[in-house]
Short mmCIF file of C-alpha atoms in Angstrom, two decimals:
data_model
loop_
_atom_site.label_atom_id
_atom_site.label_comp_id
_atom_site.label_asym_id
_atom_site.label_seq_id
_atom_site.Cartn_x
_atom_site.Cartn_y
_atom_site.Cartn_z
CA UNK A 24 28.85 -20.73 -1.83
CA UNK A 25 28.44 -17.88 -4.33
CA UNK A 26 27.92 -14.13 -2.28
CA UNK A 27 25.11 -11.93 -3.79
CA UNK A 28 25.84 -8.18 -3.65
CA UNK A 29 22.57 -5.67 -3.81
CA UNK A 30 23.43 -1.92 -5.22
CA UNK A 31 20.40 0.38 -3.97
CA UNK A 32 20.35 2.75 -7.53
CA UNK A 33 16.90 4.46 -6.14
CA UNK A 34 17.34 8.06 -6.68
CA UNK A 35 17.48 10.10 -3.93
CA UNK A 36 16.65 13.82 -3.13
CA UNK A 37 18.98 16.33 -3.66
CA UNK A 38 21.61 16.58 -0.85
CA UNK A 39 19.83 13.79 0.42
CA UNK A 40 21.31 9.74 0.82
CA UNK A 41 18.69 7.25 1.33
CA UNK A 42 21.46 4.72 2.45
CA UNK A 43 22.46 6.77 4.76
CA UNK A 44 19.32 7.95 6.45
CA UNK A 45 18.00 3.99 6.76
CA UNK A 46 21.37 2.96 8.29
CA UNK A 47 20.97 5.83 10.76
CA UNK A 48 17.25 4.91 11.11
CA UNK A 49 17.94 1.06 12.15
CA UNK A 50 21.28 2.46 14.74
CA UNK A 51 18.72 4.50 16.61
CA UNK A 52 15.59 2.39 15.97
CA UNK A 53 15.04 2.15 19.74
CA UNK A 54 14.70 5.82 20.07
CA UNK A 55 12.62 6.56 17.26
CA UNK A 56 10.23 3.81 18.49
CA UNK A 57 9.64 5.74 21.43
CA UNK A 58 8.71 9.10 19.76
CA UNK A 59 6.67 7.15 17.31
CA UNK A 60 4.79 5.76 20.95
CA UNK A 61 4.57 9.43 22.29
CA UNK A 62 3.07 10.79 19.33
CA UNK A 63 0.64 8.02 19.41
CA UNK A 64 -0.26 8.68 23.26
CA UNK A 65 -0.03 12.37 22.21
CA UNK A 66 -1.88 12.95 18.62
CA UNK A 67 -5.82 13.79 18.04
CA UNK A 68 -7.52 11.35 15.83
CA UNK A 69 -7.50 13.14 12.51
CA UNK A 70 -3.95 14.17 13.38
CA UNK A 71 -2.38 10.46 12.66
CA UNK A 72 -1.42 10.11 8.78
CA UNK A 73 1.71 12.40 8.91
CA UNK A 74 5.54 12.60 10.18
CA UNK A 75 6.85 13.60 13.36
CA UNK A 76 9.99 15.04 14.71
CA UNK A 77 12.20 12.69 16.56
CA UNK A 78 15.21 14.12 19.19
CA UNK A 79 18.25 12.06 19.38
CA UNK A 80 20.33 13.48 22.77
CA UNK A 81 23.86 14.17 21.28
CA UNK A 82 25.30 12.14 23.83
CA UNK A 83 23.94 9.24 22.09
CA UNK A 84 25.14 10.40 18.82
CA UNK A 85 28.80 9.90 19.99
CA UNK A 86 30.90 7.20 17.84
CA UNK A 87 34.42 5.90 19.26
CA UNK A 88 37.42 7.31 17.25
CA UNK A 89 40.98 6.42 17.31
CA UNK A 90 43.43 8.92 18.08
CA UNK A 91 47.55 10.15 18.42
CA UNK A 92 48.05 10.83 22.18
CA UNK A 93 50.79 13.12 23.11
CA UNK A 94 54.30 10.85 23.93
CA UNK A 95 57.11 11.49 26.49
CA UNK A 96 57.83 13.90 28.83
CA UNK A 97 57.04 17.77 27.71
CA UNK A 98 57.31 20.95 29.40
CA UNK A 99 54.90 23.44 28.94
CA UNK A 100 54.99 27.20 29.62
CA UNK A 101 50.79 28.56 29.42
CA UNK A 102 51.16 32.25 29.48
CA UNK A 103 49.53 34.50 31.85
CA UNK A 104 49.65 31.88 34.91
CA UNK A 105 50.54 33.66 37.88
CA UNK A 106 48.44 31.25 40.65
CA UNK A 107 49.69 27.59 39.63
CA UNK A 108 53.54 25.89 39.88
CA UNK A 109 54.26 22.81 38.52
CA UNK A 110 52.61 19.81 40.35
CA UNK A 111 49.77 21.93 41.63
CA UNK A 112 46.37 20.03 41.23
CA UNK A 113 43.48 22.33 39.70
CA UNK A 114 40.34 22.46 41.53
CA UNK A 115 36.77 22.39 39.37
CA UNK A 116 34.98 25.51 38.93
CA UNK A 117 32.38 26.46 41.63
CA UNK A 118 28.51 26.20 40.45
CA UNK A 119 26.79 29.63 40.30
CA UNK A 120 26.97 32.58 37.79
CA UNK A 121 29.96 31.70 35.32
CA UNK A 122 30.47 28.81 36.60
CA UNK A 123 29.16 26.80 34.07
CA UNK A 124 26.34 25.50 36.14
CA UNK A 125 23.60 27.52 34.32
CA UNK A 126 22.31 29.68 36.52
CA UNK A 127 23.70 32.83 35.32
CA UNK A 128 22.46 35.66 33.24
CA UNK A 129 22.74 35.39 29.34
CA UNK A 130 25.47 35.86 27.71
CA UNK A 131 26.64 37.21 24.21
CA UNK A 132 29.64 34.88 24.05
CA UNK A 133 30.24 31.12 24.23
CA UNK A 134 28.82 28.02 22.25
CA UNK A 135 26.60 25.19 23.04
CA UNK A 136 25.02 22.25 21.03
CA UNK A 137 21.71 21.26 21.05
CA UNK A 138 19.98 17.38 20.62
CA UNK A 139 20.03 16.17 17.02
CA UNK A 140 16.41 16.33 15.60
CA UNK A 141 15.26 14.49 13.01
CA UNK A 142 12.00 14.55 10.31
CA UNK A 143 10.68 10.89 10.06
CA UNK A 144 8.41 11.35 6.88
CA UNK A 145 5.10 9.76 6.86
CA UNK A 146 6.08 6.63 5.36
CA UNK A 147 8.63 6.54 7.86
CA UNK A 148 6.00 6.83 10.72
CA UNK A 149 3.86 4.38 9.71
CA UNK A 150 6.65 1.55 9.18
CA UNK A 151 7.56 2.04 12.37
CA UNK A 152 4.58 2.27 14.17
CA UNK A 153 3.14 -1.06 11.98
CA UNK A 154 6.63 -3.09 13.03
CA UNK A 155 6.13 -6.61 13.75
CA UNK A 156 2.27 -6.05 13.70
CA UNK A 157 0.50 -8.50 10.91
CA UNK A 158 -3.15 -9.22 10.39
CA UNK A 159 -4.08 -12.20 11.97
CA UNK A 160 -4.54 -15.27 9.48
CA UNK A 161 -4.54 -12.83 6.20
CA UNK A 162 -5.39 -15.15 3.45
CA UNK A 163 -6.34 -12.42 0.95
CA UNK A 164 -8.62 -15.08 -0.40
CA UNK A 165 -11.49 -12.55 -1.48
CA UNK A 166 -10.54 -11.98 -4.75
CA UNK A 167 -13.96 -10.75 -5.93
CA UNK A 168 -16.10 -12.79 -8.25
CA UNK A 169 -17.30 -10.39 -9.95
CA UNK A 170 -13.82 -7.95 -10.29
CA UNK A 171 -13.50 -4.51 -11.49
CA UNK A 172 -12.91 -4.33 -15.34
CA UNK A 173 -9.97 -2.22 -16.84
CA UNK A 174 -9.75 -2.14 -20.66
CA UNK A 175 -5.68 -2.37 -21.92
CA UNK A 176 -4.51 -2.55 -25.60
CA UNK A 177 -4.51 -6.44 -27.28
CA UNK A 178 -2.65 -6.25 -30.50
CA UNK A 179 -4.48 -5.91 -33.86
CA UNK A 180 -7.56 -7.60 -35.28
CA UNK A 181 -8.82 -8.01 -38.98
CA UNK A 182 -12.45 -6.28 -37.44
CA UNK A 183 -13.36 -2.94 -35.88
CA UNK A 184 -14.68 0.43 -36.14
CA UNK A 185 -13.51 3.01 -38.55
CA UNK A 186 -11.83 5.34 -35.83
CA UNK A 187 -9.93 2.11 -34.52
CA UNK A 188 -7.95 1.58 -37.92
CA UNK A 189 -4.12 1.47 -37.50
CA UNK A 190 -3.35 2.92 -41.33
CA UNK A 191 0.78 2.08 -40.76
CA UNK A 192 -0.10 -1.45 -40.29
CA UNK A 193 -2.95 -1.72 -43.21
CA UNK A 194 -0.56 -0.55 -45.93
CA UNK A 195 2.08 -2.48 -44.82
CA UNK A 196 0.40 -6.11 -45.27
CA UNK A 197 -1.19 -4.48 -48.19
CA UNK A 198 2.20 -3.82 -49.34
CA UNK A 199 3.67 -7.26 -48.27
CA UNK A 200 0.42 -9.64 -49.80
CA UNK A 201 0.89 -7.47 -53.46
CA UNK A 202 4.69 -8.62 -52.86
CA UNK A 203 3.84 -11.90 -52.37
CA UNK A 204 0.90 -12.53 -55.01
CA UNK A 205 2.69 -10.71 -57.50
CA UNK A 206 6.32 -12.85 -56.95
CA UNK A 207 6.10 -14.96 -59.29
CA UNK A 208 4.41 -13.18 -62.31
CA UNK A 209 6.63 -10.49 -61.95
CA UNK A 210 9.74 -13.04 -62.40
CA UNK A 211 8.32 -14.92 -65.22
CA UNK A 212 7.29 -10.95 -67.07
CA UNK A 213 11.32 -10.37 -66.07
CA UNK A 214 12.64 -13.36 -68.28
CA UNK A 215 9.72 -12.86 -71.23
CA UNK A 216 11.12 -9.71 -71.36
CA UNK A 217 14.61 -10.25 -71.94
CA UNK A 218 13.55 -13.24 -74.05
CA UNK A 219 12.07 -10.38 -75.90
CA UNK A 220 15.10 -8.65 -76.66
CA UNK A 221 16.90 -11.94 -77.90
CA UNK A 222 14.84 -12.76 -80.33
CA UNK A 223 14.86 -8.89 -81.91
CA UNK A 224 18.54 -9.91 -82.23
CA UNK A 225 17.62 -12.97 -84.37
CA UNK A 226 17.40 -13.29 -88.02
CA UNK A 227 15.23 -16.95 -88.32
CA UNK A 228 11.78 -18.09 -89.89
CA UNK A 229 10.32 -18.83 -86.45
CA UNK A 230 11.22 -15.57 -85.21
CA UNK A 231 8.22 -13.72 -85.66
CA UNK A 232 5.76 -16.74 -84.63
CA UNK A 233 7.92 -17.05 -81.26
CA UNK A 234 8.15 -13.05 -80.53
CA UNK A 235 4.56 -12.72 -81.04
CA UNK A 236 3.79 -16.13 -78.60
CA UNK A 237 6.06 -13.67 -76.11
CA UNK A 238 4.58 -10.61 -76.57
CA UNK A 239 1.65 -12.15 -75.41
CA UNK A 240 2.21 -14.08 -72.99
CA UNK A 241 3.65 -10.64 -71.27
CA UNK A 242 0.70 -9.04 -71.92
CA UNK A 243 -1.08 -11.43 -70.33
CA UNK A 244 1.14 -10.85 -67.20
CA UNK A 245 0.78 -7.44 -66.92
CA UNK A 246 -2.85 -7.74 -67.01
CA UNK A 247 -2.79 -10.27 -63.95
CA UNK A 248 -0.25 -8.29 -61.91
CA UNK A 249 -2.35 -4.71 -62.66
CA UNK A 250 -5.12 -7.19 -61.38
CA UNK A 251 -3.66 -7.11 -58.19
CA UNK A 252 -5.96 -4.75 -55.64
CA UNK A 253 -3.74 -2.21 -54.42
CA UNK A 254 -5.73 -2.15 -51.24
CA UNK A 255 -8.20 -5.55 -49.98
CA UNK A 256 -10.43 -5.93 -47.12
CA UNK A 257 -8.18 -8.72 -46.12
CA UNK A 258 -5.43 -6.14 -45.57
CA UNK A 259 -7.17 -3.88 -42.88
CA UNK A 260 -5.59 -4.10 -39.33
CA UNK A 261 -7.52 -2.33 -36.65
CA UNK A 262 -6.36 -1.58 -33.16
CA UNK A 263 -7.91 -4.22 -30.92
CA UNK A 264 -8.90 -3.66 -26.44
CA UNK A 265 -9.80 -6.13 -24.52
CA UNK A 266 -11.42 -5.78 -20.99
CA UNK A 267 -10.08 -7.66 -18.38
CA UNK A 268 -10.71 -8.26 -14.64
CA UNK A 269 -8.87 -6.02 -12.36
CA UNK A 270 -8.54 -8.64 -9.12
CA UNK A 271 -8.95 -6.29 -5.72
CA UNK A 272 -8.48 -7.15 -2.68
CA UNK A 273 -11.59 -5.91 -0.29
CA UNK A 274 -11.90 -5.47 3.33
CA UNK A 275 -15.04 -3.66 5.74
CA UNK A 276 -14.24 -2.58 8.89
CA UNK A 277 -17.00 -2.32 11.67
CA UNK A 278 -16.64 0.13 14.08
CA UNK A 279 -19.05 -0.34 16.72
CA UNK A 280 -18.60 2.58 19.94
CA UNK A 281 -20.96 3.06 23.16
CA UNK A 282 -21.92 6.38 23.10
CA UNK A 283 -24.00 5.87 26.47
CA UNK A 284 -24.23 8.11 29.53
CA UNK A 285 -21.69 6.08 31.36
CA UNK A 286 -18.91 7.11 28.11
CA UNK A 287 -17.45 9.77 29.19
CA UNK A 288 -15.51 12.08 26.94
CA UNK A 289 -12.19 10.15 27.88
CA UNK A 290 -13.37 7.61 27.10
CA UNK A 291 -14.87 8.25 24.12
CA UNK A 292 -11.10 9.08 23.14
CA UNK A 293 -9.81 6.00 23.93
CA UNK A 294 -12.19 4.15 21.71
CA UNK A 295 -11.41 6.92 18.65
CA UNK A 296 -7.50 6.13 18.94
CA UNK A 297 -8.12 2.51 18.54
CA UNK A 298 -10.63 2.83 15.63
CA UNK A 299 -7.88 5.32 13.73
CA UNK A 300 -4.93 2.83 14.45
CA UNK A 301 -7.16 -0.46 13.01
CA UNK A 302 -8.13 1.84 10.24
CA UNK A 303 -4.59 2.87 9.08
CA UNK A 304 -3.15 -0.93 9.88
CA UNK A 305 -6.07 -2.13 7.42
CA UNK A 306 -5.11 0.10 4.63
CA UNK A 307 -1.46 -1.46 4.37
CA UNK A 308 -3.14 -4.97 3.35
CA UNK A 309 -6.11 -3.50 1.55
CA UNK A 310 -6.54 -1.98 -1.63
CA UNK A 311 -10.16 -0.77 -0.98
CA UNK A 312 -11.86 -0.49 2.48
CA UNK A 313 -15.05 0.56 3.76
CA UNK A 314 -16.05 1.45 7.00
CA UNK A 315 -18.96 1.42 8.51
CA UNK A 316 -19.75 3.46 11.89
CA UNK A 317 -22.09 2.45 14.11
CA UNK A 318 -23.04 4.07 17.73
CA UNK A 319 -25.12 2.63 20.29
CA UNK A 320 -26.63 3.65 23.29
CA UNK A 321 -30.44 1.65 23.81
CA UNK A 322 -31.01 2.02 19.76
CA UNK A 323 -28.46 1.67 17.25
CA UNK A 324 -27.90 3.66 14.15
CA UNK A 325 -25.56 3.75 11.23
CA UNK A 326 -23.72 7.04 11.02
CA UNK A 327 -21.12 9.15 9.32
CA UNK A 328 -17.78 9.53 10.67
CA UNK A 329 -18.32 13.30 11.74
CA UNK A 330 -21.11 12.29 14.08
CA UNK A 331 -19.65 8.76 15.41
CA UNK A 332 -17.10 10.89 16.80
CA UNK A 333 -18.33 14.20 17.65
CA UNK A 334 -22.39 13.74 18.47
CA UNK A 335 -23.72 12.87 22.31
CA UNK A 336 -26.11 11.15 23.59
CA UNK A 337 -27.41 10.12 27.25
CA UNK A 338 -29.07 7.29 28.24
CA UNK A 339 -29.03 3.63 28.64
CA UNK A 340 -26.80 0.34 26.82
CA UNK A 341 -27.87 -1.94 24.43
CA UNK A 342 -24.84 -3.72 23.07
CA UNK A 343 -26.70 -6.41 21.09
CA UNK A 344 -28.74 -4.03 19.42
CA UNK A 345 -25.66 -3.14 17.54
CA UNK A 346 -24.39 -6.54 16.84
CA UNK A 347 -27.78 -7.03 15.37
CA UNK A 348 -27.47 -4.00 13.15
CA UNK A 349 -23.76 -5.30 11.59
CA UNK A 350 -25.09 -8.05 11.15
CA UNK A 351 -28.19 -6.36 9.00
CA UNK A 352 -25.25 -4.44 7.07
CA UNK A 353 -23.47 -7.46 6.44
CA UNK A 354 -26.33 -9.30 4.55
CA UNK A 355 -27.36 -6.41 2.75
CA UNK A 356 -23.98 -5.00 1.50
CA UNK A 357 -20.95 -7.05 1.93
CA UNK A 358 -21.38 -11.09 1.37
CA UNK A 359 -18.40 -12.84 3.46
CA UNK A 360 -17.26 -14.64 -0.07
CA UNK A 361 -16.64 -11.27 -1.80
CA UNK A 362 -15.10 -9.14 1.23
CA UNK A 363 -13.04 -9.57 4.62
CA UNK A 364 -14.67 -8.05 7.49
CA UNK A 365 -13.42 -7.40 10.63
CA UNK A 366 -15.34 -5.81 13.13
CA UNK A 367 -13.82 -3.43 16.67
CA UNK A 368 -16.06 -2.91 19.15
CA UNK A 369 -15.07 0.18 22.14
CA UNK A 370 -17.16 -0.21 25.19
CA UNK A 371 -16.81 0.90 28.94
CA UNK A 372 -18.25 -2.59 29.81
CA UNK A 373 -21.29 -1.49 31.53
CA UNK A 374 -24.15 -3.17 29.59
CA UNK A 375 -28.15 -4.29 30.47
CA UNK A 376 -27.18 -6.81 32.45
CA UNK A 377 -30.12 -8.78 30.67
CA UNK A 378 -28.47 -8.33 27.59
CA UNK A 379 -25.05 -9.43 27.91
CA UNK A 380 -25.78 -13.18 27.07
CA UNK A 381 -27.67 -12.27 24.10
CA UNK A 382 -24.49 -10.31 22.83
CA UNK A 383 -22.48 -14.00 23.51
CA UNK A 384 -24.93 -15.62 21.30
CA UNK A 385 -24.73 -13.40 18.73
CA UNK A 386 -20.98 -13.25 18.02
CA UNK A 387 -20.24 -16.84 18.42
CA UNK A 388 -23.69 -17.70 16.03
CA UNK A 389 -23.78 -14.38 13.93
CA UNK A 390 -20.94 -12.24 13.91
CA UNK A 391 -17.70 -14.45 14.22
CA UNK A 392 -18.52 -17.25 11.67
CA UNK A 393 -18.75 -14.09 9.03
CA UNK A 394 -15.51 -12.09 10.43
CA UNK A 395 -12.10 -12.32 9.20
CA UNK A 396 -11.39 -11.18 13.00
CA UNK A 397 -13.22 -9.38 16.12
CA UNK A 398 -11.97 -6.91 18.24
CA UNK A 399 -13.10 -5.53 21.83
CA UNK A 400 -11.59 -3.30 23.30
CA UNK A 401 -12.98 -2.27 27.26
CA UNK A 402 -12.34 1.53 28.23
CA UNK A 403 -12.52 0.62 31.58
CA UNK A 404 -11.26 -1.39 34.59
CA UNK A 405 -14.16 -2.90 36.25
CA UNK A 406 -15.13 -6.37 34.39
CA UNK A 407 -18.67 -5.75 33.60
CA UNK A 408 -20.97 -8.14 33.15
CA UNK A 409 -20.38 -7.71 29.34
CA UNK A 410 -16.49 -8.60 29.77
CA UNK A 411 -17.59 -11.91 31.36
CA UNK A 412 -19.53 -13.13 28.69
CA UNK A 413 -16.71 -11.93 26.45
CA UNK A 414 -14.72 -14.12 28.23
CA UNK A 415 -16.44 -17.41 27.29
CA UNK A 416 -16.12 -16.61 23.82
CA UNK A 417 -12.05 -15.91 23.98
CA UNK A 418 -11.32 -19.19 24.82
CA UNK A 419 -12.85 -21.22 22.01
CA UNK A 420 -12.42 -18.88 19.18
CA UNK A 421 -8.86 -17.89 17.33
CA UNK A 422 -9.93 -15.05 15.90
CA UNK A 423 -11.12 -13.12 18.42
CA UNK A 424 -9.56 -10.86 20.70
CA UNK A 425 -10.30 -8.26 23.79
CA UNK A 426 -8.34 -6.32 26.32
CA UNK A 427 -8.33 -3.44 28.40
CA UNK A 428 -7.12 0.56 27.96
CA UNK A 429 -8.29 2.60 30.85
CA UNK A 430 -5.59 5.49 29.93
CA UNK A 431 -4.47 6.82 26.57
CA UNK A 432 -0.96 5.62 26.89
CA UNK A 433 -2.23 1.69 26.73
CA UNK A 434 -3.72 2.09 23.23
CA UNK A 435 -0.59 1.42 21.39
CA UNK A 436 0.91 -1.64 23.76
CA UNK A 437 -2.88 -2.86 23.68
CA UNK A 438 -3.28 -2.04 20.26
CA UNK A 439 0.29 -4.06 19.29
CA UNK A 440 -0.70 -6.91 21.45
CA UNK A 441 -4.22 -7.75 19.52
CA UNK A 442 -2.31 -7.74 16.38
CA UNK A 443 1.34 -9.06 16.66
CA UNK A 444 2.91 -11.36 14.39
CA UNK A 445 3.13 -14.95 15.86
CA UNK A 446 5.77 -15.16 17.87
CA UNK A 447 7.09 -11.12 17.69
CA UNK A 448 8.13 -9.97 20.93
CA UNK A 449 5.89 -7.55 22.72
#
């Protein structure tokens, strides 16, 4: 069995060694996961595309090392010892002020280490926080019928416009079909001509009849290879572009929020963490996404992002009137064969209790059959009436998925858990 050996030649930074830093990423991967899960727990919603700062305790940073221990028997005079005889045991230092227990004054002499911190850059974060995580059954299989078009250089051709001709290459098949025309003329003119020159050397009656037979059959060579167009249409070369499809891979993501009376600011939160972490998992299988924002309370509405996450309202819940309204956006904007859509919906639970059912009926008739994958995600304990009716739908349908956050610190495990690869450990 023949061993394959990689060499990493990436450049690297200056004073910087990128085999290095990933061997000392994957040694402490267990620690860096956890300040990738507090900055999670800890980090507004805007806040999220960027490094963070990760403490390794230098006890942790300790590696075994071999060593020469003293041998044999040695005696030892320490200068200055006027308390301690040979075979006396040592006592350790009281605690207090100079003790070493810390609760002294400062002090202007003396040394100390602190925990070894760390930079993870923001490609750093992400791969972290997106370990083990994989959309569920990505098929990529909207390459769009109708792709984007780039334009991208296709050789020459013997047509185009005037600012598209490629002089270099004109004269030179110019150059090479005068060669080529003129081969053989030029060879037969060659031997006329030195034919020529023999029969000035002769002294015969035929001479003169078979000079002059020569002397024009070379004229009559000349003529055809000055005949010769120095320059023919057949010659021109022009630069030649081509358009051809760009294929992109397309996703929408629904966001669908309560923004009811019974939302409270908290949990308003909640929901805007998970919306930011589907957003930024998206973009790592997507090349283009769109999202659409949609907030409910009796009426639905398409909005921006500044007001899905910032405006109030009071009032009342309507949950199916903003199933209805993605599935409006769907039909108008973004056919199933040319995009993936997956839809997240954030709701406390607490829904028109004459409603609920509806909502089943339209994600198992509407929504689902046009979704990639559904999300819910309930900001609070209490199953609602809503959750129920959820609940029918989980059991029948792969691809769609809800649990329960009720504090900021169960977004990521909850977040982790709706997306996992099959069979990743939690």
């Amino acid at each position: 069995m023949s061993l394959q050996q990689i060499i990493d030649r990436r450049l690297s930074g200056k004073n910087k060694s990128i085999g290095n830093r990933e061997r000392f990423l994957r040694r402490h991967k267990d620690q860096i996961r956890e300040a990738v899960k507090r900055a999670v727990d800890g980090r507004g919603i805007r806040d999220m595309e960027r490094g963070e700062e990760v403490r390794i305790p230098k006890k942790d940073l300790s590696e075994p090392v071999f060593g020469h221990g003293d041998g044999g028997v040695r005696e030892v005079v320490r200068p200055g010892n006027t308390e301690y005889v040979k075979g006396d045991r040592v006592a350790k230092p009281k605690g207090g002020q100079g003790g070493g227990g810390g609760g002294g004054q400062a002090s202007d002499q003396g040394e100390g280490e602190d925990d070894f911190v760390f930079h993870l850059s923001k490609e750093e974060f992400m791969q972290v926080f997106f370990d083990d995580l994989a959309l569920p059954n990505l098929a990529r299989t909207t390459l769009a019928d109708t792709p984007e078009w780039k334009s991208q250089r296709a050789g020459y051709s013997s047509d185009g416009t005037p600012t598209n001709l490629h002089v270099v290459r004109s004269m030179r098949g110019a150059l090479g079909r005068r060669i080529a025309l003129g081969m053989d003329k030029r060879r037969e003119l060659h031997e006329l001509e030195a034919r020529e020159q023999e029969l000035l050397k002769e002294d015969r009656p035929e001479t003169p009849r078979l000079l002059a037979e020569t002397r024009e059959r070379i004229q009559h060579l000349r003529e055809r290879l000055q005949a010769i167009p120095f320059l023919d249409p057949i010659d021109l070369r022009f630069r030649s572009r081509v358009r051809v499809p760009v294929p992109t891979t397309r996703a929408v993501m629904f966001c669908l929020m309560d923004v009811s009376g019974s939302m409270d600011e908290s949990r308003k939160d909640l929901a805007k963490r998970f919306f930011i972490l589907l957003y930024l998992f998206l973009t790592r299988h997507y090349e283009k996404i769109d999202v659409v924002f949609i907030r409910h309370h009796t009426q639905a509405q398409e909005v921006d992002e500044q007001n899905f996450f910032h405006a109030t309202e009071t009032g009342g819940t309507v949950v199916s009137s903003a199933l209805v309204l993605m599935e409006q956006i769907i039909k108008e904007r973004y056919s199933p064969t040319e995009w993936n859509i997956y839809g997240a919906q954030a709701s406390d639970g607490d829904n028109w209790h004459h409603d609920s059912g509806r909502c089943r009926e339209l994600l198992a008739d509407k929504i689902l059959p046009l979704c990639r994958y559904f999300a819910y995600v309930q900001v609070a304990e209490p199953e609602q009436n809503l959750w129920e009716e959820y609940q029918k739908l989980q059991e029948d349908t792969r691809h769609f998925a809800m649990r329960k956050a009720v504090e900021a610190s169960q977004i990521y495990p909850v977040f982790r858990e709706l997306f996992k690869k099959e069979g990743a450990s939690t």
